[in-house]
């Protein structure tokens, strides 16, 4: 269960979140839990979660280790803060910041080289779903991106299926729709990396996951977890999701 805070919260607000959140998930041992705050809050989050089962992640990274790249942050820098995870290829990065399948692959390789655990996002836009292009779009994103990893690297990533039309809109994919997409992704993984990899890869669903719909989504064997935006910002609501 991963929380994507997007561009929300200050360090003080981050500290307050964990003061409320950690006691609520202290006994939650059935899943891994991670919070991905804005970069500037990572040290506060790492400090707050030290000695707990809650991990911390970034929301992006650049693929060079260092250099004259004003405004960018590298994998080794994130790793050095004590963060463990990094979200890559979120649809907001694709839509607003020029992310492509090729740069998703570059970032994923860089994250793995730095010892971070990538959560790589894929998902179709509304017009693509309406044109019955969902599986074709997922195939394009997979084949143009993370299919370029070697098998050993691929085994270390988590995939997040996030239909763009469900993100921040309050429209969740139905559990069946999400499971269909997850099956399609798993088939792509199987075709490229073999049946064992297809069975093993963890696929999170993301897009308006809330305390009241998480249980039905998680009832689908295809759905291994959730990537949660809005509902991860409040301690009680994200704890309810973790403890579905
Ligand atoms: P949402 O965001 O839960 O607010 O829809 C999900 C995401 O963008 O990861």
mmCIF file of C-alpha atoms and ligand atoms in Angstrom:
data_model
loop_
_atom_site.group_PDB
_atom_site.id
_atom_site.type_symbol
_atom_site.label_atom_id
_atom_site.label_comp_id
_atom_site.label_asym_id
_atom_site.label_seq_id
_atom_site.Cartn_x
_atom_site.Cartn_y
_atom_site.Cartn_z
ATOM 1 C CA UNK A 1 0.000 0.000 0.000
ATOM 2 C CA UNK A 2 1.727 3.133 -1.194
ATOM 3 C CA UNK A 3 0.745 6.753 -0.672
ATOM 4 C CA UNK A 4 1.572 9.292 -3.355
ATOM 5 C CA UNK A 5 1.376 12.712 -1.759
ATOM 6 C CA UNK A 6 2.007 14.566 -5.035
ATOM 7 C CA UNK A 7 2.749 18.272 -4.310
ATOM 8 C CA UNK A 8 1.183 18.403 -0.859
ATOM 9 C CA UNK A 9 2.475 18.999 2.691
ATOM 10 C CA UNK A 10 5.384 20.774 4.358
ATOM 11 C CA UNK A 11 7.921 19.099 6.678
ATOM 12 C CA UNK A 12 5.840 20.107 9.738
ATOM 13 C CA UNK A 13 2.706 18.653 8.142
ATOM 14 C CA UNK A 14 4.659 15.501 7.312
ATOM 15 C CA UNK A 15 5.669 15.090 10.951
ATOM 16 C CA UNK A 16 2.060 15.619 12.076
ATOM 17 C CA UNK A 17 0.847 12.987 9.586
ATOM 18 C CA UNK A 18 3.201 10.331 10.927
ATOM 19 C CA UNK A 19 2.346 11.187 14.561
ATOM 20 C CA UNK A 20 -1.236 10.255 13.703
ATOM 21 C CA UNK A 21 -0.597 7.482 11.186
ATOM 22 C CA UNK A 22 2.057 5.272 12.771
ATOM 23 C CA UNK A 23 0.021 4.159 15.819
ATOM 24 C CA UNK A 24 -2.839 3.203 13.477
ATOM 25 C CA UNK A 25 -0.675 0.802 11.429
ATOM 26 C CA UNK A 26 1.651 -0.444 14.175
ATOM 27 C CA UNK A 27 0.050 -3.903 14.027
ATOM 28 C CA UNK A 28 -0.470 -3.980 10.247
ATOM 29 C CA UNK A 29 1.859 -6.712 9.121
ATOM 30 C CA UNK A 30 -0.096 -8.094 6.158
ATOM 31 C CA UNK A 31 1.424 -5.744 3.575
ATOM 32 C CA UNK A 32 4.289 -3.385 2.885
ATOM 33 C CA UNK A 33 3.459 0.272 3.445
ATOM 34 C CA UNK A 34 5.191 3.260 1.886
ATOM 35 C CA UNK A 35 4.632 7.004 1.764
ATOM 36 C CA UNK A 36 6.063 9.044 -1.105
ATOM 37 C CA UNK A 37 6.113 12.717 -0.083
ATOM 38 C CA UNK A 38 7.640 15.648 -1.978
ATOM 39 C CA UNK A 39 11.465 15.525 -1.962
ATOM 40 C CA UNK A 40 11.901 18.173 0.734
ATOM 41 C CA UNK A 41 9.857 16.100 3.206
ATOM 42 C CA UNK A 42 11.806 12.871 2.741
ATOM 43 C CA UNK A 43 14.285 13.456 5.611
ATOM 44 C CA UNK A 44 11.408 14.236 7.992
ATOM 45 C CA UNK A 45 9.524 11.136 6.817
ATOM 46 C CA UNK A 46 12.600 8.906 7.140
ATOM 47 C CA UNK A 47 13.241 10.201 10.646
ATOM 48 C CA UNK A 48 9.601 9.755 11.669
ATOM 49 C CA UNK A 49 9.401 6.179 10.366
ATOM 50 C CA UNK A 50 12.754 4.943 11.668
ATOM 51 C CA UNK A 51 12.302 1.553 13.350
ATOM 52 C CA UNK A 52 8.796 1.099 11.908
ATOM 53 C CA UNK A 53 7.579 -1.033 8.996
ATOM 54 C CA UNK A 54 6.594 2.056 7.002
ATOM 55 C CA UNK A 55 8.897 2.858 4.117
ATOM 56 C CA UNK A 56 9.500 6.176 2.398
ATOM 57 C CA UNK A 57 9.812 6.929 -1.288
ATOM 58 C CA UNK A 58 10.340 9.729 -3.782
ATOM 59 C CA UNK A 59 7.985 10.583 -6.655
ATOM 60 C CA UNK A 60 10.576 10.932 -9.411
ATOM 61 C CA UNK A 61 14.321 10.875 -10.049
ATOM 62 C CA UNK A 62 16.715 11.890 -12.801
ATOM 63 C CA UNK A 63 18.760 9.149 -14.478
ATOM 64 C CA UNK A 64 22.223 10.718 -14.147
ATOM 65 C CA UNK A 65 23.997 10.386 -10.818
ATOM 66 C CA UNK A 66 25.146 14.012 -10.712
ATOM 67 C CA UNK A 67 26.030 16.874 -13.009
ATOM 68 C CA UNK A 68 24.880 20.210 -14.368
ATOM 69 C CA UNK A 69 21.149 19.417 -14.373
ATOM 70 C CA UNK A 70 19.559 22.309 -12.509
ATOM 71 C CA UNK A 71 16.527 21.317 -10.523
ATOM 72 C CA UNK A 72 16.988 17.563 -10.807
ATOM 73 C CA UNK A 73 17.500 14.934 -8.078
ATOM 74 C CA UNK A 74 19.385 11.660 -8.601
ATOM 75 C CA UNK A 75 18.874 8.105 -7.409
ATOM 76 C CA UNK A 76 21.982 8.070 -5.188
ATOM 77 C CA UNK A 77 20.824 11.329 -3.550
ATOM 78 C CA UNK A 78 17.425 9.815 -2.765
ATOM 79 C CA UNK A 79 19.013 6.619 -1.517
ATOM 80 C CA UNK A 80 21.349 8.614 0.743
ATOM 81 C CA UNK A 81 18.367 10.157 2.556
ATOM 82 C CA UNK A 82 17.269 6.690 3.660
ATOM 83 C CA UNK A 83 14.331 6.489 1.267
ATOM 84 C CA UNK A 84 13.688 3.078 -0.225
ATOM 85 C CA UNK A 85 11.113 3.526 -3.009
ATOM 86 C CA UNK A 86 10.574 5.772 -6.002
ATOM 87 C CA UNK A 87 7.495 6.279 -8.164
ATOM 88 C CA UNK A 88 8.350 6.453 -11.882
ATOM 89 C CA UNK A 89 6.278 7.432 -14.904
ATOM 90 C CA UNK A 90 3.210 8.717 -13.073
ATOM 91 C CA UNK A 91 0.623 9.954 -15.557
ATOM 92 C CA UNK A 92 0.987 13.508 -14.218
ATOM 93 C CA UNK A 93 4.678 13.361 -15.145
ATOM 94 C CA UNK A 94 3.742 11.984 -18.565
ATOM 95 C CA UNK A 95 1.067 14.655 -19.064
ATOM 96 C CA UNK A 96 2.790 17.782 -17.693
ATOM 97 C CA UNK A 97 6.527 17.077 -17.702
ATOM 98 C CA UNK A 98 7.317 15.262 -20.924
ATOM 99 C CA UNK A 99 7.798 11.778 -19.483
ATOM 100 C CA UNK A 100 7.933 9.087 -22.186
ATOM 101 C CA UNK A 101 8.223 5.318 -22.101
ATOM 102 C CA UNK A 102 11.918 5.693 -22.986
ATOM 103 C CA UNK A 103 12.598 8.060 -20.071
ATOM 104 C CA UNK A 104 10.601 5.758 -17.781
ATOM 105 C CA UNK A 105 13.062 3.013 -18.694
ATOM 106 C CA UNK A 106 16.074 5.296 -18.098
ATOM 107 C CA UNK A 107 14.732 6.318 -14.701
ATOM 108 C CA UNK A 108 13.888 2.738 -13.731
ATOM 109 C CA UNK A 109 17.413 1.558 -14.561
ATOM 110 C CA UNK A 110 18.880 4.469 -12.597
ATOM 111 C CA UNK A 111 16.650 3.745 -9.610
ATOM 112 C CA UNK A 112 17.683 0.090 -9.535
ATOM 113 C CA UNK A 113 21.352 1.023 -9.929
ATOM 114 C CA UNK A 114 20.973 3.262 -6.865
ATOM 115 C CA UNK A 115 19.373 0.452 -4.874
ATOM 116 C CA UNK A 116 15.889 1.998 -4.873
ATOM 117 C CA UNK A 117 12.691 0.006 -5.440
ATOM 118 C CA UNK A 118 10.769 1.457 -8.402
ATOM 119 C CA UNK A 119 6.967 1.661 -8.592
ATOM 120 C CA UNK A 120 6.452 2.093 -12.337
ATOM 121 C CA UNK A 121 3.099 3.531 -13.456
ATOM 122 C CA UNK A 122 1.153 2.696 -16.589
ATOM 123 C CA UNK A 123 -2.436 3.417 -17.594
ATOM 124 C CA UNK A 124 -4.702 4.606 -20.371
ATOM 125 C CA UNK A 125 -6.457 7.947 -20.854
ATOM 126 C CA UNK A 126 -10.238 8.236 -21.092
ATOM 127 C CA UNK A 127 -10.332 8.620 -24.876
ATOM 128 C CA UNK A 128 -8.131 5.547 -25.204
ATOM 129 C CA UNK A 129 -10.444 3.460 -23.021
ATOM 130 C CA UNK A 130 -13.486 4.716 -24.924
ATOM 131 C CA UNK A 131 -11.805 3.712 -28.191
ATOM 132 C CA UNK A 132 -11.144 0.205 -26.764
ATOM 133 C CA UNK A 133 -7.419 0.955 -26.834
ATOM 134 C CA UNK A 134 -6.668 0.097 -23.195
ATOM 135 C CA UNK A 135 -4.746 -3.101 -23.869
ATOM 136 C CA UNK A 136 -2.910 -1.583 -26.829
ATOM 137 C CA UNK A 137 -1.831 1.399 -24.710
ATOM 138 C CA UNK A 138 -0.653 -0.840 -21.886
ATOM 139 C CA UNK A 139 1.310 -2.926 -24.387
ATOM 140 C CA UNK A 140 2.898 0.182 -25.875
ATOM 141 C CA UNK A 141 3.847 1.537 -22.443
ATOM 142 C CA UNK A 142 5.218 -1.832 -21.366
ATOM 143 C CA UNK A 143 7.080 -2.702 -24.559
ATOM 144 C CA UNK A 144 8.475 0.820 -25.034
ATOM 145 C CA UNK A 145 9.524 1.046 -21.378
ATOM 146 C CA UNK A 146 10.124 -1.580 -18.715
ATOM 147 C CA UNK A 147 10.271 -4.497 -21.170
ATOM 148 C CA UNK A 148 13.765 -3.107 -21.842
ATOM 149 C CA UNK A 149 14.971 -4.253 -18.411
ATOM 150 C CA UNK A 150 16.842 -7.507 -17.994
ATOM 151 C CA UNK A 151 14.952 -10.261 -16.157
ATOM 152 C CA UNK A 152 16.883 -9.834 -12.922
ATOM 153 C CA UNK A 153 16.108 -6.116 -12.822
ATOM 154 C CA UNK A 154 12.488 -6.636 -13.786
ATOM 155 C CA UNK A 155 12.004 -8.930 -10.787
ATOM 156 C CA UNK A 156 12.738 -5.960 -8.485
ATOM 157 C CA UNK A 157 10.070 -3.556 -9.723
ATOM 158 C CA UNK A 158 6.461 -3.029 -8.761
ATOM 159 C CA UNK A 159 3.977 -1.946 -11.438
ATOM 160 C CA UNK A 160 1.087 0.419 -10.744
ATOM 161 C CA UNK A 161 -1.888 0.339 -13.090
ATOM 162 C CA UNK A 162 -3.461 3.777 -12.933
ATOM 163 C CA UNK A 163 -6.173 4.569 -15.478
ATOM 164 C CA UNK A 164 -5.729 8.308 -16.013
ATOM 165 C CA UNK A 165 -9.486 8.943 -16.006
ATOM 166 C CA UNK A 166 -9.715 7.545 -12.460
ATOM 167 C CA UNK A 167 -6.933 9.656 -10.924
ATOM 168 C CA UNK A 168 -8.212 12.395 -8.645
ATOM 169 C CA UNK A 169 -11.639 12.253 -10.270
ATOM 170 C CA UNK A 170 -13.520 10.132 -7.758
ATOM 171 C CA UNK A 171 -14.204 7.654 -10.594
ATOM 172 C CA UNK A 172 -12.645 4.337 -9.645
ATOM 173 C CA UNK A 173 -12.255 1.540 -12.115
ATOM 174 C CA UNK A 174 -14.610 -1.232 -11.046
ATOM 175 C CA UNK A 175 -12.769 -4.166 -9.489
ATOM 176 C CA UNK A 176 -13.487 -6.160 -12.664
ATOM 177 C CA UNK A 177 -12.131 -3.440 -14.938
ATOM 178 C CA UNK A 178 -8.984 -3.124 -12.856
ATOM 179 C CA UNK A 179 -8.526 -6.897 -12.742
ATOM 180 C CA UNK A 180 -8.885 -7.103 -16.545
ATOM 181 C CA UNK A 181 -6.156 -4.518 -16.992
ATOM 182 C CA UNK A 182 -3.943 -6.261 -14.436
ATOM 183 C CA UNK A 183 -4.415 -9.541 -16.313
ATOM 184 C CA UNK A 184 -3.403 -7.818 -19.545
ATOM 185 C CA UNK A 185 -0.268 -6.433 -17.889
ATOM 186 C CA UNK A 186 0.562 -9.840 -16.407
ATOM 187 C CA UNK A 187 0.203 -11.395 -19.872
ATOM 188 C CA UNK A 188 2.686 -8.861 -21.253
ATOM 189 C CA UNK A 189 5.111 -9.709 -18.457
ATOM 190 C CA UNK A 190 4.670 -13.432 -19.078
ATOM 191 C CA UNK A 191 5.266 -13.014 -22.818
ATOM 192 C CA UNK A 192 8.467 -11.074 -22.220
ATOM 193 C CA UNK A 193 9.926 -12.546 -19.026
ATOM 194 C CA UNK A 194 8.201 -15.929 -18.630
ATOM 195 C CA UNK A 195 5.416 -17.439 -16.548
ATOM 196 C CA UNK A 196 7.267 -17.241 -13.247
ATOM 197 C CA UNK A 197 7.856 -13.510 -13.638
ATOM 198 C CA UNK A 198 4.240 -13.025 -14.735
ATOM 199 C CA UNK A 199 2.962 -14.737 -11.617
ATOM 200 C CA UNK A 200 5.404 -12.985 -9.297
ATOM 201 C CA UNK A 201 5.150 -9.364 -10.422
ATOM 202 C CA UNK A 202 3.226 -7.159 -8.012
ATOM 203 C CA UNK A 203 0.667 -4.891 -9.643
ATOM 204 C CA UNK A 204 -0.917 -2.080 -7.630
ATOM 205 C CA UNK A 205 -4.140 -0.398 -8.665
ATOM 206 C CA UNK A 206 -4.308 3.405 -8.458
ATOM 207 C CA UNK A 207 -7.061 5.916 -9.157
ATOM 208 C CA UNK A 208 -9.491 7.226 -6.510
ATOM 209 C CA UNK A 209 -8.824 4.408 -4.054
ATOM 210 C CA UNK A 210 -10.690 5.309 -0.855
ATOM 211 C CA UNK A 211 -11.456 3.566 2.456
ATOM 212 C CA UNK A 212 -14.892 2.581 1.151
ATOM 213 C CA UNK A 213 -13.818 0.968 -2.138
ATOM 214 C CA UNK A 214 -10.464 -0.571 -1.263
ATOM 215 C CA UNK A 215 -11.900 -3.805 0.081
ATOM 216 C CA UNK A 216 -13.688 -4.724 -3.160
ATOM 217 C CA UNK A 217 -10.628 -3.869 -5.200
ATOM 218 C CA UNK A 218 -8.368 -5.938 -2.966
ATOM 219 C CA UNK A 219 -10.801 -8.871 -3.186
ATOM 220 C CA UNK A 220 -9.556 -9.364 -6.743
ATOM 221 C CA UNK A 221 -6.651 -11.827 -6.673
ATOM 222 C CA UNK A 222 -5.132 -9.873 -9.585
ATOM 223 C CA UNK A 223 -4.804 -6.720 -7.472
ATOM 224 C CA UNK A 224 -1.794 -6.857 -5.184
ATOM 225 C CA UNK A 225 -2.055 -3.454 -3.558
ATOM 226 C CA UNK A 226 -2.928 0.170 -4.124
ATOM 227 C CA UNK A 227 -1.198 3.411 -5.050
ATOM 228 C CA UNK A 228 -3.217 6.077 -3.287
ATOM 229 C CA UNK A 229 -3.165 9.823 -3.925
ATOM 230 C CA UNK A 230 -5.771 12.007 -2.237
ATOM 231 C CA UNK A 231 -6.804 9.482 0.404
ATOM 232 C CA UNK A 232 -3.186 9.038 1.565
ATOM 233 C CA UNK A 233 -2.944 12.633 2.778
ATOM 234 C CA UNK A 234 -4.949 12.082 5.918
ATOM 235 C CA UNK A 235 -3.667 9.624 8.555
ATOM 236 C CA UNK A 236 -7.033 8.048 9.390
ATOM 237 C CA UNK A 237 -8.057 7.545 5.810
ATOM 238 C CA UNK A 238 -4.768 6.027 4.656
ATOM 239 C CA UNK A 239 -4.661 3.806 7.749
ATOM 240 C CA UNK A 240 -8.176 2.559 6.889
ATOM 241 C CA UNK A 241 -6.941 1.694 3.414
ATOM 242 C CA UNK A 242 -3.871 -0.118 4.761
ATOM 243 C CA UNK A 243 -6.090 -2.008 7.210
ATOM 244 C CA UNK A 244 -8.805 -2.789 4.666
HETATM 245 P P1 LIG B 1 -5.862 9.503 -6.434
HETATM 246 O O1 LIG B 1 -4.383 9.476 -7.083
HETATM 247 O O2 LIG B 1 -5.892 8.392 -5.424
HETATM 248 O O3 LIG B 1 -5.968 10.849 -5.810
HETATM 249 O O4 LIG B 1 -6.827 9.281 -7.558
HETATM 250 C C1 LIG B 1 -3.749 8.267 -7.382
HETATM 251 C C2 LIG B 1 -2.403 8.550 -7.999
HETATM 252 O O5 LIG B 1 -2.294 9.499 -8.787
HETATM 253 O O6 LIG B 1 -1.404 7.852 -7.721
#
